[in-house]
CSV table of N, CA and C in Angstrom, one decimal:
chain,number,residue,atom,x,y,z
A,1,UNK,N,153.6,18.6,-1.7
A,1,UNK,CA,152.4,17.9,-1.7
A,1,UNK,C,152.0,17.6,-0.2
A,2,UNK,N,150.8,18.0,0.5
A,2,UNK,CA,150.3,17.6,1.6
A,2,UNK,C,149.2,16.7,1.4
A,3,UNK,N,148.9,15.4,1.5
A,3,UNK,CA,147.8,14.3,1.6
A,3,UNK,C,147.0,14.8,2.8
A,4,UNK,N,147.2,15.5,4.0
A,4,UNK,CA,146.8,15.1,4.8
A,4,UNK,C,146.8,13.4,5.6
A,5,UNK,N,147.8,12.8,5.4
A,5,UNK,CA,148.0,11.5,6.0
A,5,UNK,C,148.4,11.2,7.1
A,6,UNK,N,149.0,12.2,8.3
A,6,UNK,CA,149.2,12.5,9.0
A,6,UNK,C,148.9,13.4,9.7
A,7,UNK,N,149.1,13.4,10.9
A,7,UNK,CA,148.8,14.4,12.0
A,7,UNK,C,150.1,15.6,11.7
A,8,UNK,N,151.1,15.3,11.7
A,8,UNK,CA,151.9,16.2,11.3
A,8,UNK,C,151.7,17.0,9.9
A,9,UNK,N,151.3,16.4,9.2
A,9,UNK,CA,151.0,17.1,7.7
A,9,UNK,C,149.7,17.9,8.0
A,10,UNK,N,148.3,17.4,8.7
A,10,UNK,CA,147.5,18.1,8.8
A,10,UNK,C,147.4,19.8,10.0
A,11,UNK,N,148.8,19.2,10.8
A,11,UNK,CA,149.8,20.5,11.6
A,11,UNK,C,150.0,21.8,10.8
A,12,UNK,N,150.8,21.2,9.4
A,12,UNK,CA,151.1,21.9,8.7
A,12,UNK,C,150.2,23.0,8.1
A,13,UNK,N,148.7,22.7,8.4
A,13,UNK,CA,147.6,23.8,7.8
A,13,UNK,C,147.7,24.7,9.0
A,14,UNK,N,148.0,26.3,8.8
A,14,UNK,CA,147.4,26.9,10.2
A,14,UNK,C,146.6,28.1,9.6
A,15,UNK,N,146.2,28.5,10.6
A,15,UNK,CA,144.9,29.2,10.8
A,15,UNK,C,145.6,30.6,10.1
A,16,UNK,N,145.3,31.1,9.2
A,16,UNK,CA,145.3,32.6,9.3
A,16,UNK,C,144.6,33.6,9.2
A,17,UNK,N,143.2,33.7,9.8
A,17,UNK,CA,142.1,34.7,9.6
A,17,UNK,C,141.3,33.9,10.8
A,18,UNK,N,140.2,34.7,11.0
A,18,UNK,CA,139.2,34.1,11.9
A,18,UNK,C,139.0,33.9,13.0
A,19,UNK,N,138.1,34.8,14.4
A,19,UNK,CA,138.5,34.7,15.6
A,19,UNK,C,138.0,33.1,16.0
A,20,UNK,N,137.2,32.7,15.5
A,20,UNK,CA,136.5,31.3,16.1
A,20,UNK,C,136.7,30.3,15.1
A,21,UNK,N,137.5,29.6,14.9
A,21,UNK,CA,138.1,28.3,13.4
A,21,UNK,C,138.9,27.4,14.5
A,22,UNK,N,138.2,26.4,14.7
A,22,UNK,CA,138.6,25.3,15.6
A,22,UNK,C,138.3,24.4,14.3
A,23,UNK,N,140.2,23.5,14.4
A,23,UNK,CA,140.9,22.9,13.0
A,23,UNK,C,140.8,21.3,13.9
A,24,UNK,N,140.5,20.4,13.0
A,24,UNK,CA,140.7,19.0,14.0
A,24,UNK,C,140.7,17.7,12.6
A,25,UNK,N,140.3,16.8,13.0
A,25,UNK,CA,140.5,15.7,11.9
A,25,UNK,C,141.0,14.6,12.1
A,26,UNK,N,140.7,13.4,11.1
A,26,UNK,CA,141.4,12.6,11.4
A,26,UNK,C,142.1,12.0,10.1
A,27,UNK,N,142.7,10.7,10.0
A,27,UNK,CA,142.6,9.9,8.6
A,27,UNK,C,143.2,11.2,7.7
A,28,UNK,N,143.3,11.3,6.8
A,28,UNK,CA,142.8,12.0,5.7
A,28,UNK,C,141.9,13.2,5.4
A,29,UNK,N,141.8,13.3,6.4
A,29,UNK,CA,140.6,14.7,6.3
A,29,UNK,C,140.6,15.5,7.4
A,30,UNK,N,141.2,16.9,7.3
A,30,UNK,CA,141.0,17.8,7.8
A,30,UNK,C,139.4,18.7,7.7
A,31,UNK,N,138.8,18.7,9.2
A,31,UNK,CA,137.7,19.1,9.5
A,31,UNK,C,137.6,20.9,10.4
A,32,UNK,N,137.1,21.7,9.9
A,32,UNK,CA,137.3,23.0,10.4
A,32,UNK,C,136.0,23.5,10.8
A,33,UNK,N,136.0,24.0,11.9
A,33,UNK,CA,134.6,24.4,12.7
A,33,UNK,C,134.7,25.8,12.5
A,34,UNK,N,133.6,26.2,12.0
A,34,UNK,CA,133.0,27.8,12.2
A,34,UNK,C,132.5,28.1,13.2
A,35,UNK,N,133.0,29.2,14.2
A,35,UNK,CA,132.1,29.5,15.3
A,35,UNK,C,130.7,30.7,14.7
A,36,UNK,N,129.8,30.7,15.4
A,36,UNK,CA,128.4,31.6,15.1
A,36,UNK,C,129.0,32.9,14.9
A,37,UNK,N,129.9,33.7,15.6
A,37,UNK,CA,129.6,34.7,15.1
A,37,UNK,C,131.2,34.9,14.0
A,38,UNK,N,131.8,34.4,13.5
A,38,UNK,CA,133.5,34.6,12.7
A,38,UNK,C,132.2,34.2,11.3
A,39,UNK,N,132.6,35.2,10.6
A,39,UNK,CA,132.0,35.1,9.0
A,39,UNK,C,133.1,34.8,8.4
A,40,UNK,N,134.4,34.1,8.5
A,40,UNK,CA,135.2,33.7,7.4
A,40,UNK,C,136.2,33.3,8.1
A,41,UNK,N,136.6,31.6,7.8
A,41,UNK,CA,138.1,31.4,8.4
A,41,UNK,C,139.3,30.9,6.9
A,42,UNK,N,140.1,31.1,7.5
A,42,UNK,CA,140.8,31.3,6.3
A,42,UNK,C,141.9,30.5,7.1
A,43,UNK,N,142.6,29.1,6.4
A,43,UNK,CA,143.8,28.9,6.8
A,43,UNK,C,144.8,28.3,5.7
A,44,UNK,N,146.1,28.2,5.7
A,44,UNK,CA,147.2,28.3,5.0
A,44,UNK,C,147.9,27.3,5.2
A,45,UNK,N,148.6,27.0,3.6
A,45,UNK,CA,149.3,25.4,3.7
A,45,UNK,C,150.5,26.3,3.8
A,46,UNK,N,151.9,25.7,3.8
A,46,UNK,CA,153.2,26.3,4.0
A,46,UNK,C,154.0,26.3,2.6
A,47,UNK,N,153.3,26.1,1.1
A,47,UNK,CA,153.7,26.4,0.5
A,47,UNK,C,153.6,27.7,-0.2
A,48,UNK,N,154.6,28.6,-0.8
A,48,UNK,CA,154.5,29.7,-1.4
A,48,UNK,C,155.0,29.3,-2.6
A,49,UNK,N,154.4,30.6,-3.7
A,49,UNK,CA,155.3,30.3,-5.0
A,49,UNK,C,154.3,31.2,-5.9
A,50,UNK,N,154.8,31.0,-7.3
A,50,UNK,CA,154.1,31.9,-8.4
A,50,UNK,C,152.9,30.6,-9.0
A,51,UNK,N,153.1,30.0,-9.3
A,51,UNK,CA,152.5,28.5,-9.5
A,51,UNK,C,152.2,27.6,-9.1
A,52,UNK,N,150.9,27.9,-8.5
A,52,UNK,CA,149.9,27.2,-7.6
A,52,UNK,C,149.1,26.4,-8.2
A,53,UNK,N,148.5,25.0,-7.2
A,53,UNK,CA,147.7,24.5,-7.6
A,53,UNK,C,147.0,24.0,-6.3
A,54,UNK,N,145.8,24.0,-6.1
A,54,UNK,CA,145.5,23.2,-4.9
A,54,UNK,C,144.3,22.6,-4.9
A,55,UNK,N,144.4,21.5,-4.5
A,55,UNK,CA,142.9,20.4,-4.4
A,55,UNK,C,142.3,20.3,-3.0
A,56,UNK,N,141.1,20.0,-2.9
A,56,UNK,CA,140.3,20.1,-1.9
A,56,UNK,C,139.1,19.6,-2.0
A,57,UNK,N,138.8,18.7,-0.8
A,57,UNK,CA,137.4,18.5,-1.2
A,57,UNK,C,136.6,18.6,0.1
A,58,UNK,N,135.5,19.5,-0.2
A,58,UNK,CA,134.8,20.3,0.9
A,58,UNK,C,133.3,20.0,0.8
A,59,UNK,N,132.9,19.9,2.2
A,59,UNK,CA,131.5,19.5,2.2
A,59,UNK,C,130.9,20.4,3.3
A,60,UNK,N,130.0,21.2,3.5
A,60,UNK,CA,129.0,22.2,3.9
A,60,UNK,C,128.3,21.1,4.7
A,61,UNK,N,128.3,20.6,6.2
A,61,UNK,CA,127.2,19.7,7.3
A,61,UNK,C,126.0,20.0,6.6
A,62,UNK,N,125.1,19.0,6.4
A,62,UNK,CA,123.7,19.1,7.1
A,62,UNK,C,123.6,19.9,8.6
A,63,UNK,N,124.6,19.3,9.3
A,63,UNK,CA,124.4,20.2,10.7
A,63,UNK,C,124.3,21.8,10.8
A,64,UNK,N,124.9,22.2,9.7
A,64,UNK,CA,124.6,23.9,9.4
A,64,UNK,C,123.5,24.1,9.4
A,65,UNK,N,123.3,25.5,10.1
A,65,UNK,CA,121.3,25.8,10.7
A,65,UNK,C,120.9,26.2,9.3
A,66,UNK,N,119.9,25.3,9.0
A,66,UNK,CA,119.4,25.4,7.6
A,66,UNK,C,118.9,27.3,6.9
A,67,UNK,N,118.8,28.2,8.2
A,67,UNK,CA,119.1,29.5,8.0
A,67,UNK,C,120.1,30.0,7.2
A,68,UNK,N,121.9,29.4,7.7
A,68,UNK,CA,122.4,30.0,7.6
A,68,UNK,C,123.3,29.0,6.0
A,69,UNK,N,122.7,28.1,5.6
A,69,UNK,CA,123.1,27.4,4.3
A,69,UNK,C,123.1,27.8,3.4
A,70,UNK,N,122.0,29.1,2.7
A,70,UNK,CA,122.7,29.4,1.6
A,70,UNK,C,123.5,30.5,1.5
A,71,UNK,N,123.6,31.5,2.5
A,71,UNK,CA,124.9,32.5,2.4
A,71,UNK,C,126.3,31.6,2.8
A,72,UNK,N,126.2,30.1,3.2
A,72,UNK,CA,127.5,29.8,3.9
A,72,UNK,C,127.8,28.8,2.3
A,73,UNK,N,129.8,29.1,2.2
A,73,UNK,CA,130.7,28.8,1.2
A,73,UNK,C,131.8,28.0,1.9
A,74,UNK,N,131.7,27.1,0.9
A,74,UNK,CA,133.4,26.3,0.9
A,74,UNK,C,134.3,26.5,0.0
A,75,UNK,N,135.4,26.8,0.4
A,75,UNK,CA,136.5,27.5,-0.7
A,75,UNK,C,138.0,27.0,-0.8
A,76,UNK,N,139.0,27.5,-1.4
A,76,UNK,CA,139.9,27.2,-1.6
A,76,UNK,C,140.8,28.4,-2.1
A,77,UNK,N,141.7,29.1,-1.6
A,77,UNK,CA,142.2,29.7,-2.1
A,77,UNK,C,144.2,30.1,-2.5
A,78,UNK,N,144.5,30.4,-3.2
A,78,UNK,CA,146.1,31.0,-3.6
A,78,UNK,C,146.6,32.2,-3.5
A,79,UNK,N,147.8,32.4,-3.8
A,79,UNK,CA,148.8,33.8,-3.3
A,79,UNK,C,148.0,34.9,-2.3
A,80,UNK,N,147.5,34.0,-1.0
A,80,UNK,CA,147.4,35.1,0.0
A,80,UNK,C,148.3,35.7,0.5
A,81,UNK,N,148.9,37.2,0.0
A,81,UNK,CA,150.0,37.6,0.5
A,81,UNK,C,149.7,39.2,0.1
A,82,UNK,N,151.0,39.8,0.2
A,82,UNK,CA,150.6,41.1,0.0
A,82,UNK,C,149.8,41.9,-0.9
A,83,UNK,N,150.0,41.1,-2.0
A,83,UNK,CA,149.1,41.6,-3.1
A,83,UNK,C,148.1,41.1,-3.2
A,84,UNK,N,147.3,40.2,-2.4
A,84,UNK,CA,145.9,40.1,-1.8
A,84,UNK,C,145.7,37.8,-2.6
A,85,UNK,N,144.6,37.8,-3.1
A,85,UNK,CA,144.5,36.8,-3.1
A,85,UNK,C,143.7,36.3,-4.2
A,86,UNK,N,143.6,34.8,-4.8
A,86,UNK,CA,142.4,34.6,-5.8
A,86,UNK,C,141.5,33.4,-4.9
A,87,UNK,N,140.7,33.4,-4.8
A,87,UNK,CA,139.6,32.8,-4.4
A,87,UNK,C,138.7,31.4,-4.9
A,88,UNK,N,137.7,30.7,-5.0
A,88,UNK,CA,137.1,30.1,-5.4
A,88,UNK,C,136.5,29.6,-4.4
A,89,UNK,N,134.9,30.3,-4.1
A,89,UNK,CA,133.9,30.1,-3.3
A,89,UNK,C,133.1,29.1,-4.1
A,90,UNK,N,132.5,28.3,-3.8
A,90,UNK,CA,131.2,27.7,-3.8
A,90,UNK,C,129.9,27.8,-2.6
A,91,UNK,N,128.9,27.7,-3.2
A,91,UNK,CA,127.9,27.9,-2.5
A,91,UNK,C,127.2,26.9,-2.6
A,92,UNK,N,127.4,25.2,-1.7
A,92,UNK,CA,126.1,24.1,-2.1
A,92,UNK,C,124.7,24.3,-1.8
A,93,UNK,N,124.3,25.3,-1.0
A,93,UNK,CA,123.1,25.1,-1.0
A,93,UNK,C,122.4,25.5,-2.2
A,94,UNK,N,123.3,26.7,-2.8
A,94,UNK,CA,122.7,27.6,-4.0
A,94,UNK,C,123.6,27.1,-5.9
A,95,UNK,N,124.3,26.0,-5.5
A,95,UNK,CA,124.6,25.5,-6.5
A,95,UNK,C,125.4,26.3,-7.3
A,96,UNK,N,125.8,27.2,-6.8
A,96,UNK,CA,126.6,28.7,-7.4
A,96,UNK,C,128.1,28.4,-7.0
A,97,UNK,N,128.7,29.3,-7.4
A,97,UNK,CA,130.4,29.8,-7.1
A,97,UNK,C,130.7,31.3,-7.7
A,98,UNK,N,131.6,31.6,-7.3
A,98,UNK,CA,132.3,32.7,-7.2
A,98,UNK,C,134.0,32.6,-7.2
A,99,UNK,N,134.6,33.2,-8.5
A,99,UNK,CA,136.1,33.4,-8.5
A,99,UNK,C,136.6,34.7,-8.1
A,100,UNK,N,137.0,34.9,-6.9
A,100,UNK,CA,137.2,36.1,-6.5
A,100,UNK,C,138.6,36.7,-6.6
A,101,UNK,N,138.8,38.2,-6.6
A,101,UNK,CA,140.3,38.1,-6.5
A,101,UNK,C,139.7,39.0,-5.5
A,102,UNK,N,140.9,39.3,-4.0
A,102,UNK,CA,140.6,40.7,-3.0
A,102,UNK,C,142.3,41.1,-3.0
A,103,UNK,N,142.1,42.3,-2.9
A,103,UNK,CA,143.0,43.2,-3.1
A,103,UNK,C,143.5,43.9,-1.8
A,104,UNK,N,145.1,43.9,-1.1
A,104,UNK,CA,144.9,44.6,0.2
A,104,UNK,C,144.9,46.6,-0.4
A,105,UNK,N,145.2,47.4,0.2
A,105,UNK,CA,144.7,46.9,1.9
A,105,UNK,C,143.3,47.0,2.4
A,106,UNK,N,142.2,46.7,2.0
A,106,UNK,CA,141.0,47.4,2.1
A,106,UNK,C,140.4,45.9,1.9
A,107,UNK,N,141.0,45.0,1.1
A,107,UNK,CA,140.3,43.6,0.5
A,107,UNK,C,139.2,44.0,-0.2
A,108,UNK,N,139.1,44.9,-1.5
A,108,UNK,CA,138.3,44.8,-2.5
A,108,UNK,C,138.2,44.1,-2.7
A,109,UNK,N,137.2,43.5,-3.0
A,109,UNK,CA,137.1,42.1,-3.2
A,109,UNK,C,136.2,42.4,-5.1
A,110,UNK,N,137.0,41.9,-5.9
A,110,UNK,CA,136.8,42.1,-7.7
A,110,UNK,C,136.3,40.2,-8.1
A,111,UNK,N,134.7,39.9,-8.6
A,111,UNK,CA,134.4,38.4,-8.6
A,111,UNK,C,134.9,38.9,-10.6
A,112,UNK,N,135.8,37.5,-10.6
A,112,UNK,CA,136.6,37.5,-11.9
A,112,UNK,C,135.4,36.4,-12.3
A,113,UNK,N,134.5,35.8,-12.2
A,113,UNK,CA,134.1,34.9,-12.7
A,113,UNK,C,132.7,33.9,-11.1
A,114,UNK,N,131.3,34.2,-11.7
A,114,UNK,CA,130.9,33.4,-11.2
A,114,UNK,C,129.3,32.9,-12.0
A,115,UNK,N,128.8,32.0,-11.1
A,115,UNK,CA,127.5,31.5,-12.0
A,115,UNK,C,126.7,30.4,-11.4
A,116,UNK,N,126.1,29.8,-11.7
A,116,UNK,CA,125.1,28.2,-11.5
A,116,UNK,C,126.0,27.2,-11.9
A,117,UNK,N,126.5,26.2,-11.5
A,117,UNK,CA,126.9,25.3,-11.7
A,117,UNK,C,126.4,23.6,-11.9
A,118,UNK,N,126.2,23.1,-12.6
A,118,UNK,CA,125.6,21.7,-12.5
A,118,UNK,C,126.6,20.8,-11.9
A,119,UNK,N,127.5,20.9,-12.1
A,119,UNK,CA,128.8,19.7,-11.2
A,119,UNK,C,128.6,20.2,-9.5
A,120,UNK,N,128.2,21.1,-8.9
A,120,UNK,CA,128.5,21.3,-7.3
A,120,UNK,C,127.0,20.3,-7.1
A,121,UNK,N,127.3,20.0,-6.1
A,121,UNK,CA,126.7,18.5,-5.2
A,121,UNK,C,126.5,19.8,-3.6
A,122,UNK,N,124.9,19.1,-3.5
A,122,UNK,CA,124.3,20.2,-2.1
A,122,UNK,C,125.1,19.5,-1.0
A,123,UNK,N,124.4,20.8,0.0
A,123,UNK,CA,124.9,20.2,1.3
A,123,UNK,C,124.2,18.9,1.6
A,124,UNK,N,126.0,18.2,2.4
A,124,UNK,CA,125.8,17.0,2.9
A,124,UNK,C,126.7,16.2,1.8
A,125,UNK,N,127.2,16.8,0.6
A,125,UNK,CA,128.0,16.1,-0.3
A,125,UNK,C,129.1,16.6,-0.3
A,126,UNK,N,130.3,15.8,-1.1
A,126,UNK,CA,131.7,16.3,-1.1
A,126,UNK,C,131.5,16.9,-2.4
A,127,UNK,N,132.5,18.2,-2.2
A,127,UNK,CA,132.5,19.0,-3.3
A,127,UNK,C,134.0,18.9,-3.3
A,128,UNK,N,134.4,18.8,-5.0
A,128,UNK,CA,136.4,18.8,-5.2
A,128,UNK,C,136.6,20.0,-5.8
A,129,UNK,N,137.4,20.6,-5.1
A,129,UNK,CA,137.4,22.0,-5.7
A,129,UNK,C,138.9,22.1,-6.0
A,130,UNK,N,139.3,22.9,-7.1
A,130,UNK,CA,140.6,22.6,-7.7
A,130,UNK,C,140.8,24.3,-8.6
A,131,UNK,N,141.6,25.1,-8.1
A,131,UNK,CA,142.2,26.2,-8.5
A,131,UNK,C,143.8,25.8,-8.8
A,132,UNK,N,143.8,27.0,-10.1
A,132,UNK,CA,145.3,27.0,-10.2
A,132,UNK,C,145.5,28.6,-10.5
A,133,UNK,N,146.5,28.8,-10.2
A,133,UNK,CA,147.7,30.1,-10.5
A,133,UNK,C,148.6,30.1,-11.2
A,134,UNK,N,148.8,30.9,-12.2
A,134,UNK,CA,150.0,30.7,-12.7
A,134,UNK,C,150.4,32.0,-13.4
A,135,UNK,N,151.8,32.2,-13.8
A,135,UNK,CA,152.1,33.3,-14.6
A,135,UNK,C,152.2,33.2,-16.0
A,136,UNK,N,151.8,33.6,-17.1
A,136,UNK,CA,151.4,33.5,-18.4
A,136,UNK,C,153.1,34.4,-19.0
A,137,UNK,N,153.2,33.9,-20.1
A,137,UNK,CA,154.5,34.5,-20.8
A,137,UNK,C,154.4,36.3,-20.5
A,138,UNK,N,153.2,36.6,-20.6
A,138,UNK,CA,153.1,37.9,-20.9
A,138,UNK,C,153.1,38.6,-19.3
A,139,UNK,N,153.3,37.8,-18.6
A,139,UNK,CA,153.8,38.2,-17.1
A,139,UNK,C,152.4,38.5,-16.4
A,140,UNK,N,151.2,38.3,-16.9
A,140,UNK,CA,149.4,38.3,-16.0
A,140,UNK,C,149.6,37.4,-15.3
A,141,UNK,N,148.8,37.1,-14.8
A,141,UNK,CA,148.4,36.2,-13.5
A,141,UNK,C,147.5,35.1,-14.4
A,142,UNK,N,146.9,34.1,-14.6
A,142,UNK,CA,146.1,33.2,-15.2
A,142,UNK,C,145.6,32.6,-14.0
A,143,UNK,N,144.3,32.6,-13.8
A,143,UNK,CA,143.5,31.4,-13.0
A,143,UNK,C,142.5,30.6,-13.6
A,144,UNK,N,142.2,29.3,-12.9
A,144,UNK,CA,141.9,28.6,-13.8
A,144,UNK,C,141.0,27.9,-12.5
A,145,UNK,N,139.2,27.7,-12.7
A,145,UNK,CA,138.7,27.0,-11.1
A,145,UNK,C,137.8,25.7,-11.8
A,146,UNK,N,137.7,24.5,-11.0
A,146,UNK,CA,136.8,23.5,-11.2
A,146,UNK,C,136.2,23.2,-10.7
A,147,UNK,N,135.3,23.3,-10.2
A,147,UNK,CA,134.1,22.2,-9.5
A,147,UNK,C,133.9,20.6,-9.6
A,148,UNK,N,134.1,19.5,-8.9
A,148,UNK,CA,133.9,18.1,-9.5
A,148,UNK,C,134.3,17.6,-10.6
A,149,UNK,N,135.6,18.2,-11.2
A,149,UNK,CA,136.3,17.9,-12.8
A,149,UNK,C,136.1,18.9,-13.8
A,150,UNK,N,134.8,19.7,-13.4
A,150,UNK,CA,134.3,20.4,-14.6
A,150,UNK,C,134.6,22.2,-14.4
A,151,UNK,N,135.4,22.1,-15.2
A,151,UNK,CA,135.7,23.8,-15.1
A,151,UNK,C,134.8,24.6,-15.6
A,152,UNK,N,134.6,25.7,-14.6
A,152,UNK,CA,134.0,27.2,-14.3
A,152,UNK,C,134.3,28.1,-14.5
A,153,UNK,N,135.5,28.5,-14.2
A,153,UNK,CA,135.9,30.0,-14.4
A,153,UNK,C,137.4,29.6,-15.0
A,154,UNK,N,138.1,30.5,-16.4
A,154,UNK,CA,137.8,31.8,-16.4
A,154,UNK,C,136.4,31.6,-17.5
């Protein structure tokens, strides 16, 4: 479990994608800056495993140039590793999401699940986003995404 309650715990997130992702924060809240031209930052807690769960609550600035608000997403994602990764984009300006899975080596990117949502809150609000992983008896993968308590996908 990481709270983010410390500086050391919020240490523990590092960057793994993205030439321009400047990480900072304080309290309780880890804050991540997109530079203009990096279209995706991607960073990683220090937990691994088959059975994932992670919470997050993400908010899209007002300060975002109102251009670039409805192509820009706040996400959350699991098992980034060799066999690629599951996703859960949201989009507040466009009230949408996207469950993605990408595949290496190429990062096909396959959306398992997307749509309109009434629980996502626009920019300027917190959005709690809540994915899980897990392995099913029959040895698949199961995901499972929320928006604000109310589940989305599958």
């Amino acid at each position: 479990l990481n709270d983010m309650s410390s500086a050391g715990a919020r240490g523990q997130i590092v960057r793994l994608s993205g030439s321009q992702c400047a990480r900072g924060g304080s309290g309780a809240a880890l804050k991540v800056t997109v530079g203009k031209k990096t279209r995706e930052c991607q960073l990683r807690t220090p937990v691994v495993g088959a059975s994932l769960d992670i919470k997050a609550t993400a908010r899209l600035f007002t300060s975002t140039p109102a251009k670039q608000q409805a192509s820009t997403f706040v996400a959350v994602g699991l098992r980034n590793g060799g066999d690629g990764q599951y996703q859960l984009a949201v989009f507040p300006k466009k009230g949408t999401f996207q469950l993605r899975r990408d595949l290496p080596p190429d990062g096909t990117r396959t959306l398992l699940g997307k749509g309109k949502a009434s629980s996502i809150k626009g920019v300027g609000k917190p959005n709690k986003l809540h994915l899980q992983a897990f392995s099913a008896p029959d040895g698949t993968t199961q995901v499972i995404a929320w928006v604000n308590g109310r589940k989305v996908a599958p």
